[in-house]
Structures are given as C-alpha cells and as structure tokens.
PDB file of C-alpha atoms in Angstrom:
ATOM      1  CA  MET A 412     -37.655  53.106  59.234  1.00  0.00           C
ATOM      2  CA  LYS A 413     -38.565  51.358  62.483  1.00  0.00           C
ATOM      3  CA  SER A 414     -41.639  53.561  62.899  1.00  0.00           C
ATOM      4  CA  TYR A 415     -42.938  52.482  59.454  1.00  0.00           C
ATOM      5  CA  LYS A 416     -42.549  48.815  60.408  1.00  0.00           C
ATOM      6  CA  ILE A 417     -44.369  49.399  63.682  1.00  0.00           C
ATOM      7  CA  LEU A 418     -47.106  51.341  61.877  1.00  0.00           C
ATOM      8  CA  ILE A 419     -47.500  48.579  59.270  1.00  0.00           C
ATOM      9  CA  ALA A 420     -47.624  45.928  62.027  1.00  0.00           C
ATOM     10  CA  LEU A 421     -50.323  47.891  63.898  1.00  0.00           C
ATOM     11  CA  VAL A 422     -52.407  48.362  60.740  1.00  0.00           C
ATOM     12  CA  ALA A 423     -52.086  44.661  59.944  1.00  0.00           C
ATOM     13  CA  LEU A 424     -53.058  43.749  63.509  1.00  0.00           C
ATOM     14  CA  PHE A 425     -56.068  46.059  63.334  1.00  0.00           C
ATOM     15  CA  MET A 426     -57.179  44.555  60.020  1.00  0.00           C
ATOM     16  CA  ILE A 427     -56.833  41.001  61.355  1.00  0.00           C
ATOM     17  CA  SER A 428     -58.793  41.818  64.508  1.00  0.00           C
ATOM     18  CA  CYS A 429     -61.579  43.396  62.451  1.00  0.00           C
ATOM     19  CA  THR A 430     -61.688  40.361  60.175  1.00  0.00           C
ATOM     20  CA  ASP A 431     -61.876  38.038  63.184  1.00  0.00           C
ATOM     21  CA  GLU A 432     -64.765  40.094  64.610  1.00  0.00           C
ATOM     22  CA  ILE A 433     -66.634  39.928  61.305  1.00  0.00           C
ATOM     23  CA  ASP A 434     -65.993  36.164  61.026  1.00  0.00           C
ATOM     24  CA  PHE A 435     -67.085  35.699  64.642  1.00  0.00           C
ATOM     25  CA  GLN A 436     -70.311  37.644  64.048  1.00  0.00           C
ATOM     26  CA  GLU A 437     -71.000  35.655  60.875  1.00  0.00           C
ATOM     27  CA  SER A 438     -70.509  32.378  62.784  1.00  0.00           C
ATOM     28  CA  LEU A 439     -72.925  33.592  65.473  1.00  0.00           C
ATOM     29  CA  ASN A 440     -75.516  34.401  62.834  1.00  0.00           C
ATOM     30  CA  THR A 441     -75.016  30.958  61.270  1.00  0.00           C
ATOM     31  CA  GLU A 442     -75.357  29.262  64.665  1.00  0.00           C
ATOM     32  CA  GLU A 443     -78.522  31.216  65.369  1.00  0.00           C
ATOM     33  CA  SER A 444     -80.055  29.887  62.173  1.00  0.00           C
ATOM     34  CA  ASP A 445     -79.223  26.326  63.276  1.00  0.00           C
ATOM     35  CA  VAL A 446     -80.856  26.815  66.682  1.00  0.00           C
ATOM     36  CA  LYS A 447     -84.435  25.581  66.746  1.00  0.00           C
ATOM     37  CA  ALA A 448     -87.138  26.576  69.219  1.00  0.00           C
ATOM     38  CA  MET A 449     -86.057  26.785  72.819  1.00  0.00           C
ATOM     39  CA  SER A 450     -87.962  25.174  75.674  1.00  0.00           C
ATOM     40  CA  SER A 451     -89.912  27.252  78.148  1.00  0.00           C
ATOM     41  CA  GLY A 452     -87.725  25.853  80.921  1.00  0.00           C
ATOM     42  CA  TYR A 453     -87.800  23.509  83.876  1.00  0.00           C
ATOM     43  CA  MET A 454     -85.918  24.067  87.157  1.00  0.00           C
ATOM     44  CA  GLY A 455     -84.649  27.274  85.581  1.00  0.00           C
ATOM     45  CA  VAL A 456     -82.996  25.306  82.780  1.00  0.00           C
ATOM     46  CA  GLN A 457     -83.821  25.768  79.130  1.00  0.00           C
ATOM     47  CA  SER A 458     -83.148  23.341  76.325  1.00  0.00           C
ATOM     48  CA  THR A 459     -82.594  23.970  72.662  1.00  0.00           C
ATOM     49  CA  PHE A 460     -81.569  22.191  69.483  1.00  0.00           C
ATOM     50  CA  ILE A 461     -78.247  23.023  67.902  1.00  0.00           C
ATOM     51  CA  ASP A 462     -77.301  21.099  64.783  1.00  0.00           C
ATOM     52  CA  ASN A 463     -74.085  19.431  65.904  1.00  0.00           C
ATOM     53  CA  GLY A 464     -74.064  16.813  63.170  1.00  0.00           C
ATOM     54  CA  PHE A 465     -75.249  13.938  65.377  1.00  0.00           C
ATOM     55  CA  SER A 466     -78.608  12.305  64.796  1.00  0.00           C
ATOM     56  CA  GLN A 467     -80.910  12.022  67.782  1.00  0.00           C
ATOM     57  CA  ASN A 468     -84.417  11.001  68.691  1.00  0.00           C
ATOM     58  CA  CYS A 469     -85.265  13.988  70.933  1.00  0.00           C
ATOM     59  CA  SER A 470     -86.178  17.472  69.855  1.00  0.00           C
ATOM     60  CA  ARG A 471     -83.464  19.211  71.933  1.00  0.00           C
ATOM     61  CA  ASN A 472     -79.792  18.417  72.466  1.00  0.00           C
ATOM     62  CA  MET A 473     -78.350  21.264  74.543  1.00  0.00           C
ATOM     63  CA  LEU A 474     -79.201  22.607  77.984  1.00  0.00           C
ATOM     64  CA  ILE A 475     -78.740  26.239  78.945  1.00  0.00           C
ATOM     65  CA  PHE A 476     -77.913  27.214  82.523  1.00  0.00           C
ATOM     66  CA  SER A 477     -77.705  30.770  83.815  1.00  0.00           C
ATOM     67  CA  ASP A 478     -74.197  30.176  85.204  1.00  0.00           C
ATOM     68  CA  PHE A 479     -71.925  27.544  86.732  1.00  0.00           C
ATOM     69  CA  ALA A 480     -73.543  27.905  90.167  1.00  0.00           C
ATOM     70  CA  HIS A 481     -76.944  27.202  88.578  1.00  0.00           C
ATOM     71  CA  TYR A 482     -75.494  24.107  86.903  1.00  0.00           C
ATOM     72  CA  HIS A 483     -74.274  22.794  90.269  1.00  0.00           C
ATOM     73  CA  GLN A 484     -77.554  23.664  91.962  1.00  0.00           C
ATOM     74  CA  VAL A 485     -79.518  21.690  89.355  1.00  0.00           C
ATOM     75  CA  LEU A 486     -77.243  18.663  89.921  1.00  0.00           C
ATOM     76  CA  PHE A 487     -77.829  18.971  93.669  1.00  0.00           C
ATOM     77  CA  ASP A 488     -81.600  19.350  93.194  1.00  0.00           C
ATOM     78  CA  LEU A 489     -81.765  16.328  90.893  1.00  0.00           C
ATOM     79  CA  GLU A 490     -79.916  14.226  93.446  1.00  0.00           C
ATOM     80  CA  GLU A 491     -82.309  15.354  96.190  1.00  0.00           C
ATOM     81  CA  LEU A 492     -85.333  14.563  94.002  1.00  0.00           C
ATOM     82  CA  VAL A 493     -84.064  11.021  93.412  1.00  0.00           C
ATOM     83  CA  GLU A 494     -83.316  10.514  97.110  1.00  0.00           C
ATOM     84  CA  ASP A 495     -86.764  11.818  98.118  1.00  0.00           C
ATOM     85  CA  HIS A 496     -88.438   9.644  95.487  1.00  0.00           C
ATOM     86  CA  GLU A 497     -86.668   6.546  96.779  1.00  0.00           C
ATOM     87  CA  GLU A 498     -87.244   7.384 100.456  1.00  0.00           C
ATOM     88  CA  ASN A 499     -90.962   7.962  99.844  1.00  0.00           C
ATOM     89  CA  TYR A 500     -91.259   4.575  98.185  1.00  0.00           C
ATOM     90  CA  ILE A 501     -89.169   2.657 100.727  1.00  0.00           C
ATOM     91  CA  SER A 502     -91.011   4.200 103.685  1.00  0.00           C
ATOM     92  CA  ASN A 503     -94.057   2.135 102.651  1.00  0.00           C
ATOM     93  CA  PHE A 504     -92.075  -1.091 103.068  1.00  0.00           C
ATOM     94  CA  ASP A 505     -90.113  -0.652 106.308  1.00  0.00           C
ATOM     95  CA  HIS A 506     -91.123  -4.150 107.366  1.00  0.00           C
ATOM     96  CA  LEU A 507     -89.344  -5.830 104.407  1.00  0.00           C
ATOM     97  CA  ASP A 508     -85.724  -6.969 104.312  1.00  0.00           C
ATOM     98  CA  ASP A 509     -83.475  -6.015 101.384  1.00  0.00           C
ATOM     99  CA  ASN A 510     -84.325  -9.079  99.274  1.00  0.00           C
ATOM    100  CA  GLN A 511     -88.059  -8.670  99.834  1.00  0.00           C
ATOM    101  CA  LEU A 512     -87.803  -4.964  99.047  1.00  0.00           C
ATOM    102  CA  GLU A 513     -85.990  -5.720  95.810  1.00  0.00           C
ATOM    103  CA  LEU A 514     -88.755  -8.153  94.820  1.00  0.00           C
ATOM    104  CA  GLN A 515     -91.394  -5.560  95.731  1.00  0.00           C
ATOM    105  CA  GLU A 516     -89.646  -2.912  93.620  1.00  0.00           C
ATOM    106  CA  ALA A 517     -89.616  -5.303  90.652  1.00  0.00           C
ATOM    107  CA  ALA A 518     -93.288  -6.164  91.164  1.00  0.00           C
ATOM    108  CA  ASP A 519     -94.279  -2.488  91.361  1.00  0.00           C
ATOM    109  CA  GLY A 520     -92.020  -1.447  88.485  1.00  0.00           C
ATOM    110  CA  PHE A 521     -90.314   1.058  90.777  1.00  0.00           C
ATOM    111  CA  TYR A 522     -87.820   3.158  88.842  1.00  0.00           C
ATOM    112  CA  GLU A 523     -85.248   4.872  91.032  1.00  0.00           C
ATOM    113  CA  TYR A 524     -84.356   7.488  88.430  1.00  0.00           C
ATOM    114  CA  LEU A 525     -87.893   8.592  87.575  1.00  0.00           C
ATOM    115  CA  PRO A 526     -87.161  12.222  88.616  1.00  0.00           C
ATOM    116  CA  LEU A 527     -84.257  12.298  86.131  1.00  0.00           C
ATOM    117  CA  GLN A 528     -86.519  10.930  83.410  1.00  0.00           C
ATOM    118  CA  ILE A 529     -89.122  13.593  84.235  1.00  0.00           C
ATOM    119  CA  PHE A 530     -86.421  16.289  83.995  1.00  0.00           C
ATOM    120  CA  GLU A 531     -85.366  15.023  80.550  1.00  0.00           C
ATOM    121  CA  ASN A 532     -88.961  14.701  79.352  1.00  0.00           C
ATOM    122  CA  GLU A 533     -89.941  18.182  80.570  1.00  0.00           C
ATOM    123  CA  LEU A 534     -87.111  19.633  78.497  1.00  0.00           C
ATOM    124  CA  SER A 535     -87.490  17.177  75.559  1.00  0.00           C
ATOM    125  CA  PHE A 536     -83.779  16.626  76.078  1.00  0.00           C
ATOM    126  CA  CYS A 537     -81.605  13.789  74.789  1.00  0.00           C
ATOM    127  CA  SER A 538     -79.318  13.119  77.727  1.00  0.00           C
ATOM    128  CA  LEU A 539     -76.180  11.057  78.032  1.00  0.00           C
ATOM    129  CA  ARG A 540     -77.935   9.137  80.833  1.00  0.00           C
ATOM    130  CA  ARG A 541     -80.804   8.203  78.532  1.00  0.00           C
ATOM    131  CA  HIS A 542     -78.257   7.106  75.910  1.00  0.00           C
ATOM    132  CA  LEU A 543     -76.194   5.048  78.389  1.00  0.00           C
ATOM    133  CA  GLU A 544     -79.046   3.325  80.217  1.00  0.00           C
ATOM    134  CA  PRO A 545     -79.907   0.715  77.534  1.00  0.00           C
ATOM    135  CA  LEU A 546     -76.191   0.137  76.856  1.00  0.00           C
ATOM    136  CA  GLU A 547     -75.600  -0.496  80.567  1.00  0.00           C
ATOM    137  CA  ASP A 548     -78.625  -2.817  80.781  1.00  0.00           C
ATOM    138  CA  ALA A 549     -77.385  -4.849  77.809  1.00  0.00           C
ATOM    139  CA  TRP A 550     -73.888  -5.001  79.297  1.00  0.00           C
ATOM    140  CA  LEU A 551     -75.218  -6.094  82.706  1.00  0.00           C
ATOM    141  CA  SER A 552     -77.338  -8.846  81.160  1.00  0.00           C
ATOM    142  CA  GLN A 553     -74.153 -10.369  79.718  1.00  0.00           C
ATOM    143  CA  GLN A 554     -72.248 -10.344  83.035  1.00  0.00           C
ATOM    144  CA  SER A 555     -71.921 -13.373  85.276  1.00  0.00           C
ATOM    145  CA  TYR A 556     -73.034 -13.153  88.874  1.00  0.00           C
ATOM    146  CA  THR A 557     -69.506 -13.708  90.094  1.00  0.00           C
ATOM    147  CA  GLY A 558     -66.855 -11.086  89.650  1.00  0.00           C
ATOM    148  CA  ILE A 559     -68.396  -8.345  87.526  1.00  0.00           C
ATOM    149  CA  ASP A 560     -65.655  -6.143  86.077  1.00  0.00           C
ATOM    150  CA  PHE A 561     -67.203  -2.678  86.133  1.00  0.00           C
ATOM    151  CA  SER A 562     -64.263  -1.199  84.265  1.00  0.00           C
ATOM    152  CA  THR A 563     -65.721  -2.750  81.094  1.00  0.00           C
ATOM    153  CA  SER A 564     -69.126  -1.076  81.414  1.00  0.00           C
ATOM    154  CA  PRO A 565     -70.161   1.325  78.621  1.00  0.00           C
ATOM    155  CA  SER A 566     -70.217   4.276  81.017  1.00  0.00           C
ATOM    156  CA  GLU A 567     -66.582   3.611  81.927  1.00  0.00           C
ATOM    157  CA  THR A 568     -65.163   2.575  78.553  1.00  0.00           C
ATOM    158  CA  ASP A 569     -67.048   4.929  76.245  1.00  0.00           C
ATOM    159  CA  PHE A 570     -67.835   7.991  78.320  1.00  0.00           C
ATOM    160  CA  PHE A 571     -65.960   7.791  81.634  1.00  0.00           C
ATOM    161  CA  MET A 572     -69.220   8.833  83.282  1.00  0.00           C
ATOM    162  CA  ASP A 573     -70.469   7.183  86.442  1.00  0.00           C
ATOM    163  CA  ASP A 574     -72.607  10.028  87.747  1.00  0.00           C
ATOM    164  CA  GLU A 575     -76.273   9.700  86.738  1.00  0.00           C
ATOM    165  CA  TYR A 576     -77.002  13.305  87.674  1.00  0.00           C
ATOM    166  CA  GLU A 577     -74.293  14.817  85.528  1.00  0.00           C
ATOM    167  CA  ALA A 578     -75.102  12.391  82.717  1.00  0.00           C
ATOM    168  CA  THR A 579     -78.681  13.727  82.892  1.00  0.00           C
ATOM    169  CA  VAL A 580     -77.601  17.274  82.036  1.00  0.00           C
ATOM    170  CA  LEU A 581     -75.092  16.313  79.327  1.00  0.00           C
ATOM    171  CA  ASN A 582     -75.998  15.299  75.795  1.00  0.00           C
ATOM    172  CA  PRO A 583     -74.730  11.986  74.343  1.00  0.00           C
ATOM    173  CA  GLN A 584     -71.621  13.762  73.065  1.00  0.00           C
ATOM    174  CA  GLY A 585     -70.838  14.831  76.639  1.00  0.00           C
TER     175      GLY A 585
END
C-alpha cells in the first residue's frame, strides 16, 4: 500500500515538474516577443526594451551585462570617466579659487556627469539617474540656503539611491 502512495506521489511530482517546465518555456517565448531590438553595445553593455508596463521616453529600458563582475567593472569605469572629465576641465583653471571655478563652470555650462549622459545616450537607455536629475533639481530649487535636509531629497525618499553611477545603470524602476 505504501509503495502505491509513493508511486502516485512520484508520478504527481513528475507531472507538476513537466507542467512547470512547459509554463516556464511559454513565459520565455512570451517575454521574447515583448523584447524589442537590442543595442549593438557600449562598454560591453547591451540595452534592450522589455515591456514592463511602465511608460518611458527612451527606446530601451534594460541593460544586459555579461556577469556581476562586468557590472562592477562598468560602474568603476563610469566613475573613472567622470573623474577624468572633471580633472581635464579643472586643470585649465588651476589659478582660480573654488568660488571663481564654480562661476567659470556655470559660464561654460560644464556638466560633471557628461560621461554618464553619453553612456545613456549611446545605449538609448532610460536610466534612474536621468529620471532623478530633474526631480533633484526641482527639490534643490525649493531648499533654503541654511540647513538643507538631504533626507527629504527625491533620491532618498523615493529610491534610496545616492550613487549616480549605479543610478546610471538602473532603470527608473530600479
């Protein structure tokens, strides 16, 4: 009697596992139909569009990395690109103090995060950084010059994200 129960349990388990495999394969096929054209790549990263139910104004909403080490390497490379960009600019104005340099940056329209913007543009990618930037600017414009409470910024309250580099490789849904 026990052997029949064990046999029935094994058959049921086998049938469930086969059903799950079929369902899984069907969901993969459905996802593949939702995936639009993939980018040719930039820094070894590719971008694609997957219909996740959120509207966006970019053609791609998901980045594809070869592995976790590649993900970390891209973050490191992006940080180095930003640092190099800033150092190259500042090296032209060694004779200026901080206030004068800030005025010069404003006059020249210097944008510290230009390499991040180039990364996003190359991949036609809607990033969390691109989404947060105007929200942060609007929030900052409403702050007084004395005692800014950064815990109320959109990056802290809505996304808990204060890393521009990681926000560059994440979509607005994180």
